[in-house]
CSV table of C-alpha atoms in Angstrom, one decimal:
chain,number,residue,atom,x,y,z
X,12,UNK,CA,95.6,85.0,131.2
X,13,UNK,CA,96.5,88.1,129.5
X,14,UNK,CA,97.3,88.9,125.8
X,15,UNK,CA,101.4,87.8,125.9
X,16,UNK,CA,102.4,90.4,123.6
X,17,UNK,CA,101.2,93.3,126.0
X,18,UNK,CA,103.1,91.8,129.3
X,19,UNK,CA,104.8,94.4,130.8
X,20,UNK,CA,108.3,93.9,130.8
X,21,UNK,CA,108.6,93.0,134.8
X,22,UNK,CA,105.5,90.6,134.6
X,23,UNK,CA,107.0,88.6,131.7
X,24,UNK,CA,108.3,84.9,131.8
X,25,UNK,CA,111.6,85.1,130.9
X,26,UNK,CA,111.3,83.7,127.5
X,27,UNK,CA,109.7,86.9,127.1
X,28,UNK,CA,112.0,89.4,128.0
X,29,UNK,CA,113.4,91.8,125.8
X,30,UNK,CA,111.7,90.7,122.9
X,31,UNK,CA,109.0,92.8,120.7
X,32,UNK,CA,105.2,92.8,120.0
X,33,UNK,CA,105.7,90.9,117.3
X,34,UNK,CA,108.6,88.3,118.5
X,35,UNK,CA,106.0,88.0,121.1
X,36,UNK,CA,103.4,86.7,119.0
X,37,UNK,CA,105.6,84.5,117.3
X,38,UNK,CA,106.6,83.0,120.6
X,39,UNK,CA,103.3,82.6,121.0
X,40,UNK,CA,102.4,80.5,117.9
X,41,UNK,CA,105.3,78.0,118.5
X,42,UNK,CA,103.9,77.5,122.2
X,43,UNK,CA,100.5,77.0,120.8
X,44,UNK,CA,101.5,74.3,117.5
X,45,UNK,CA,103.3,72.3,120.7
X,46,UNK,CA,99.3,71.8,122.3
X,47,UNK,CA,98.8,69.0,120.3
X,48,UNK,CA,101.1,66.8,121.9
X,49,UNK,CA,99.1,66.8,125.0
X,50,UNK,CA,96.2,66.2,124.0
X,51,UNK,CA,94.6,63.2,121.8
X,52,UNK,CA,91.8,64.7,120.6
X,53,UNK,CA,94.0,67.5,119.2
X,54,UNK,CA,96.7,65.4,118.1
X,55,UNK,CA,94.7,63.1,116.2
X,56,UNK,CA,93.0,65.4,113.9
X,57,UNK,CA,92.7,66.0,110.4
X,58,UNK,CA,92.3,69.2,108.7
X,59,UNK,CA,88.5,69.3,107.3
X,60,UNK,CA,89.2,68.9,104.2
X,61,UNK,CA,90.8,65.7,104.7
X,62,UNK,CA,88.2,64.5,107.4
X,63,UNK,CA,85.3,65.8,105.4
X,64,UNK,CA,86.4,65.4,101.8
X,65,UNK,CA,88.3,62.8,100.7
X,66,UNK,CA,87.3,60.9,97.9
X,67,UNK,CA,86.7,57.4,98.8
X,68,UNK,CA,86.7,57.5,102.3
X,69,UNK,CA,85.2,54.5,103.7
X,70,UNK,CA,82.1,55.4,105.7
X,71,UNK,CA,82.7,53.8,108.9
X,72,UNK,CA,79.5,53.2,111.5
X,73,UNK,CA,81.1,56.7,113.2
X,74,UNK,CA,81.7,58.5,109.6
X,75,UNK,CA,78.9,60.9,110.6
X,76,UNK,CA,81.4,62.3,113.9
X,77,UNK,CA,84.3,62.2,111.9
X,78,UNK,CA,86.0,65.8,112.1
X,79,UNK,CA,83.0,67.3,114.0
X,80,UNK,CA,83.5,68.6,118.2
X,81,UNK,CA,81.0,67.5,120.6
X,82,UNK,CA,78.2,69.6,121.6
X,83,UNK,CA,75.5,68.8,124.5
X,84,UNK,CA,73.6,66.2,123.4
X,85,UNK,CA,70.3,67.7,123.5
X,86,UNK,CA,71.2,70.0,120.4
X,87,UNK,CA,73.1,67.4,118.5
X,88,UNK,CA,69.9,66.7,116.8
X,89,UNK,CA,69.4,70.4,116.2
X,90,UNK,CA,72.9,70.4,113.7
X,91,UNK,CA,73.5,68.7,110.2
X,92,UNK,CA,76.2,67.1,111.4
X,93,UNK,CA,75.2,66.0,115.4
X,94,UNK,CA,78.3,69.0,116.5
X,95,UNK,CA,80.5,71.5,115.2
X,96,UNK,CA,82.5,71.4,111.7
X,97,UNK,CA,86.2,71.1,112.8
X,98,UNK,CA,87.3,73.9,110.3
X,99,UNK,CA,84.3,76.5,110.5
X,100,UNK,CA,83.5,79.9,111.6
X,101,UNK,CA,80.1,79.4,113.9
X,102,UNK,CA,78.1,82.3,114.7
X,103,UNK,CA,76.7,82.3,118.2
X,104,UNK,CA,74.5,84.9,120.3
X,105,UNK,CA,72.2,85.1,123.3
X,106,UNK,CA,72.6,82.9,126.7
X,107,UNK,CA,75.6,82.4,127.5
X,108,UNK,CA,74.7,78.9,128.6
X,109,UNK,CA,75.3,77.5,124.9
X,110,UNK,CA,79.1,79.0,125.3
X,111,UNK,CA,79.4,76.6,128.3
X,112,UNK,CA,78.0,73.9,126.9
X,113,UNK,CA,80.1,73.7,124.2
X,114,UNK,CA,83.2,74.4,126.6
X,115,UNK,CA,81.7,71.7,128.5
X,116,UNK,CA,81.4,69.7,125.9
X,117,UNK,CA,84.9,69.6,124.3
X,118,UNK,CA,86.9,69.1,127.1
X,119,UNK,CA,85.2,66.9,128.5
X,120,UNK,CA,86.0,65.0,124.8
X,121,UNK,CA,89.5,65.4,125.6
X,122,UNK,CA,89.6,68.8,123.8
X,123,UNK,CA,91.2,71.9,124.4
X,124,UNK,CA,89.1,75.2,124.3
X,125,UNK,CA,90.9,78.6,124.4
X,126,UNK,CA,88.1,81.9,125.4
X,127,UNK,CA,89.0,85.6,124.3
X,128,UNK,CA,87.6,88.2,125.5
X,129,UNK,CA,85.0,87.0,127.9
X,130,UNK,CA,86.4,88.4,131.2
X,131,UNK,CA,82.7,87.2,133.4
X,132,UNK,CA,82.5,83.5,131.5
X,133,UNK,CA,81.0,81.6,134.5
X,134,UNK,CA,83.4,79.0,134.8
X,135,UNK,CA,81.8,77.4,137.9
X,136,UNK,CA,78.7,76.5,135.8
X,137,UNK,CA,80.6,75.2,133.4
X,138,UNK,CA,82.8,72.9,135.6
X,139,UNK,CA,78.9,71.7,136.8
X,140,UNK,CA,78.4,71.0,133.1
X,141,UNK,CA,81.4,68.7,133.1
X,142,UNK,CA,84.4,71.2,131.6
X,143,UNK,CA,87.8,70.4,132.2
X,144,UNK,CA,89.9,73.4,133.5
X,145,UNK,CA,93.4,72.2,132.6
X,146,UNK,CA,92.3,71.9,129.1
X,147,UNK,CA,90.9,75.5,128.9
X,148,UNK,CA,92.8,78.4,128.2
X,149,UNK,CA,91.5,82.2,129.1
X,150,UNK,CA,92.2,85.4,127.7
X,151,UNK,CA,90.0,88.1,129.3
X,152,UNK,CA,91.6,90.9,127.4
X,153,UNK,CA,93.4,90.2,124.6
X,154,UNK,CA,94.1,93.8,123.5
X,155,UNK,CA,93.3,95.9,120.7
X,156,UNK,CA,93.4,92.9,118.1
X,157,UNK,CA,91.5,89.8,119.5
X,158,UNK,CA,91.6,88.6,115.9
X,159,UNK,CA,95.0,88.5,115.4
X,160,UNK,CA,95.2,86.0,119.5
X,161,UNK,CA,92.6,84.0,117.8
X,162,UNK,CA,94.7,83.5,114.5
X,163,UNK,CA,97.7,82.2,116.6
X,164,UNK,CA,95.5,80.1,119.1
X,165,UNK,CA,94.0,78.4,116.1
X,166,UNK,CA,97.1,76.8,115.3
X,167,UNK,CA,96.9,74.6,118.2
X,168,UNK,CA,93.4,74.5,119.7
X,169,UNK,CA,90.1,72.5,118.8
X,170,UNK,CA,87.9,74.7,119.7
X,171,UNK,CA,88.6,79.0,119.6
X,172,UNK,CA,85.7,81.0,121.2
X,173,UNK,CA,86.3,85.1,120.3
X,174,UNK,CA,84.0,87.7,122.0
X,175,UNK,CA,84.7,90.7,119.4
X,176,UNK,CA,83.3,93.4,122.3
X,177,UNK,CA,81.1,94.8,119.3
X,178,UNK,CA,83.3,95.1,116.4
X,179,UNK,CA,82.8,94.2,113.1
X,180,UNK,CA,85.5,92.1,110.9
X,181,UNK,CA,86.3,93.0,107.6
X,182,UNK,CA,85.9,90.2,105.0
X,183,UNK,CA,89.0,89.9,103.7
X,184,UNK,CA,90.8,89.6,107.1
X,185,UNK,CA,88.0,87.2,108.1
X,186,UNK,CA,88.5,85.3,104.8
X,187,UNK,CA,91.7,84.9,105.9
X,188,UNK,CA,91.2,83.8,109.5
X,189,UNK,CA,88.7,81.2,108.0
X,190,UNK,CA,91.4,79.9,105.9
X,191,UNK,CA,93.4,79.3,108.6
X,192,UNK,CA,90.7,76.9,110.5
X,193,UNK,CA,90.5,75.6,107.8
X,194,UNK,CA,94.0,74.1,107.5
X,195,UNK,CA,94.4,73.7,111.3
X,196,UNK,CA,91.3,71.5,111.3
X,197,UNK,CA,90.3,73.9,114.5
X,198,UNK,CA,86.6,75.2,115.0
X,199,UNK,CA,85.8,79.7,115.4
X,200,UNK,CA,83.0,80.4,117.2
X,201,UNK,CA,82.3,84.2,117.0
X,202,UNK,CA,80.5,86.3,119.7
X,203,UNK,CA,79.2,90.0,120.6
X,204,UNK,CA,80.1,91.4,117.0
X,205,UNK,CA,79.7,90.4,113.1
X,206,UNK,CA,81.4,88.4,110.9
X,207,UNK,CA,81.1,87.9,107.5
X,208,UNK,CA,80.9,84.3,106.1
X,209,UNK,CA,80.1,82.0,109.2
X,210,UNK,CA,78.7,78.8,107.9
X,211,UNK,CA,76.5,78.8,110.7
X,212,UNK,CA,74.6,80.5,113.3
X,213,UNK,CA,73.3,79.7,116.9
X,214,UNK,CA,70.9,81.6,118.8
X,215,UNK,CA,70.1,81.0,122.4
X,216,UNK,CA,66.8,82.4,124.2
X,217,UNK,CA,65.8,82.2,127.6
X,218,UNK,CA,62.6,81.2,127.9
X,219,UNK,CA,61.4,80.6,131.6
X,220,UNK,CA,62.6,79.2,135.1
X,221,UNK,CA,61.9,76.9,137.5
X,222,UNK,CA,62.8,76.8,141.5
X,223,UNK,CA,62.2,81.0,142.4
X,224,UNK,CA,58.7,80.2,143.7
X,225,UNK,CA,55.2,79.6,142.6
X,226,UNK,CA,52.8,82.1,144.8
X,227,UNK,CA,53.0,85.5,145.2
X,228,UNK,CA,54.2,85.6,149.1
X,229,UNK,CA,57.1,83.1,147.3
X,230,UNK,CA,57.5,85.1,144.1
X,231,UNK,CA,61.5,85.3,143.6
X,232,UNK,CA,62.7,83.3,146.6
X,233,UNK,CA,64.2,80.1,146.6
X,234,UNK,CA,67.1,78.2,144.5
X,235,UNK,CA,66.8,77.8,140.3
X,236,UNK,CA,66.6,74.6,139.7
X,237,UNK,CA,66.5,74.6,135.9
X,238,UNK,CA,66.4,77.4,132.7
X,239,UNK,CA,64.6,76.5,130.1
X,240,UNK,CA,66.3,77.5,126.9
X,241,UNK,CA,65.3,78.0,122.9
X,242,UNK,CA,67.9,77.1,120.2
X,243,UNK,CA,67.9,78.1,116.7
X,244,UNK,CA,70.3,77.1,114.3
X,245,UNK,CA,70.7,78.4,110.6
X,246,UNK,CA,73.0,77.8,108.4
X,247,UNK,CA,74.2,78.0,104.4
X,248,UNK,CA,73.1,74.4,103.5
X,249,UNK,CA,70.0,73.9,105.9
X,250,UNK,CA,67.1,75.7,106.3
X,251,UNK,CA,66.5,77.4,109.9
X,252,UNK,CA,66.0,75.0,112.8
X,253,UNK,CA,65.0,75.6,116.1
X,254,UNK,CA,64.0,73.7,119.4
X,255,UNK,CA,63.3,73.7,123.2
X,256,UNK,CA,65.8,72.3,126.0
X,257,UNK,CA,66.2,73.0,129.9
X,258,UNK,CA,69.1,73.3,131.7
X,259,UNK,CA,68.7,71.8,134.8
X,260,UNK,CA,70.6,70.9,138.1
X,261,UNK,CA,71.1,67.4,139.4
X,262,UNK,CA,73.2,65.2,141.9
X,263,UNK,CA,75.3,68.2,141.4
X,264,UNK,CA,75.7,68.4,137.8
X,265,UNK,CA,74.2,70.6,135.2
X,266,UNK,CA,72.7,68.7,132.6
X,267,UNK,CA,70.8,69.6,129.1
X,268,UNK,CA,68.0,68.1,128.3
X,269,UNK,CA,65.6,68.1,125.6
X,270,UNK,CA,61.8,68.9,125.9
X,271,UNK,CA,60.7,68.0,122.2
X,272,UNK,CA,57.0,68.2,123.2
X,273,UNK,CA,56.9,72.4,122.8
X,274,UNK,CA,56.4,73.4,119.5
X,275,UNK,CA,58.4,76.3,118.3
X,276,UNK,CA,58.1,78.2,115.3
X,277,UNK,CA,60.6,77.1,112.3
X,278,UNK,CA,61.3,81.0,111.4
X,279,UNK,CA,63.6,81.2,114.6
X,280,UNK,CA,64.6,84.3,116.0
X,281,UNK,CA,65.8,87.6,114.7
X,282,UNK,CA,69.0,88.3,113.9
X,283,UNK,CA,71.2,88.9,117.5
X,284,UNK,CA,74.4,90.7,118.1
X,285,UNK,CA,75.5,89.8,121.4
X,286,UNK,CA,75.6,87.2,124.5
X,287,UNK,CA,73.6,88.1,126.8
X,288,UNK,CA,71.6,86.2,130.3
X,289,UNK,CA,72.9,83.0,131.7
């Protein structure tokens, strides 16, 4: 799916014709505020500061879920809240595999996920993860301003994932964007550049695999089976966390699991810039 303000004129849906850059974009927005509508876990939301913050409000058995997305459950554990703050800006580098998870994740939830500037996302592994295609929308190249696609897609989406190709964002216009999630009750998750003021930040290492063959006359033959994985979270309000997980095939499904019996350093890992592996 391309950036809809730089159709050409001839590729265009008709609703598009004629009209400018910027008429475009504002097409754009009114398509995205109608997503809600078909979908319950969008429709249903609140922004976060009425989900999180409202004074008084009655803390139900599922209070601790209450405006927070799904993640795999082997790193709900790993984050405050068991998921992702509806309303945040989350920081995320390293295996890709953590991107699908949370796709995964989401849809699966009855969520809808929109992806900028990813063009290789592996969806296939994320359909063996559990994803649900018809409630994720792609923008492999979004143009010279991915910012300004993820603004608008905000307005209608759970979950916004932005690969910045490197860039960096400057705080006032990321104030701004946060803003935005804010009110919309949606979630940023930021890759492959820096931005200022994410309340949090995951980092995903690879850390071995299993299934490529064990002896030297066997040494990278064979099928992998599983990738073992090492998360760290950090954030504003909780000191750094980390743990181990593999991501493993079976009866045809990818599944996380955790593997609480490796230790792992509490320091984490160095600050990362990019997505990189599996």
């Amino acid at each position: 799916m391309a950036d809809v303000a730089a159709v050409p004129e001839s590729a265009a849906p008709p609703e598009l014709s004629g009209l400018s850059r910027q008429e475009r974009l504002d097409f754009l927005r009114r398509r995205m505020a109608a997503v809600p509508a078909r979908g319950e876990a969008v429709a249903n939301r609140a922004p976060m500061e009425e989900a999180l913050h409202t004074p008084g409000k009655s803390s139900a058995p599922d209070s601790d879920t209450a405006g927070v997305l799904p993640v795999p459950a082997a790193l709900a554990d790993l984050l405050p809240r068991g998921g992702l703050v509806r309303g945040s800006v989350v920081s995320v580098s390293g295996a890709t595999s953590l991107l699908l998870g949370l796709i995964a994740s989401v849809t699966a939830d009855g969520g809808h996920v929109a992806v900028i500037g990813h063009p290789q996302l592996g969806l296939l592994a994320a359909v063996e993860m559990g994803a649900q295609l018809e409630r994720l929308a792609l923008i492999p190249d979004p143009g010279a301003d991915p910012v300004e696609i993820a603004a608008v897609l905000l307005d209608g989406m759970d979950l916004v994932i932005l690969g910045l190709g490197g860039a960096s964002v400057a705080p006032s216009r990321a104030r701004a964007v946060v803003a935005r999630a804010r009110s919309k009750g949606s979630t940023l998750v930021v890759t492959d550049g820096h931005w200022d003021g994410a309340e949090m930040r995951l980092d995903a290492r690879v850390r071995g695999y299993a299934g490529l063959g064990k002896g030297s006359q066997e040494r990278g033959c064979g099928r992998l089976r599983s990738l073992s994985l090492a998360v760290c979270a950090r954030g504003r309000s909780f000191q750094p966390r980390t743990t181990r997980l593999d991501v493993r095939s079976a009866q045809g499904r990818v599944e996380w699991v955790s593997t609480p019996d490796i230790a792992l350093p509490e320091a984490g890992f160095p600050e990362a810039a990019e997505v990189v592996g599996l």
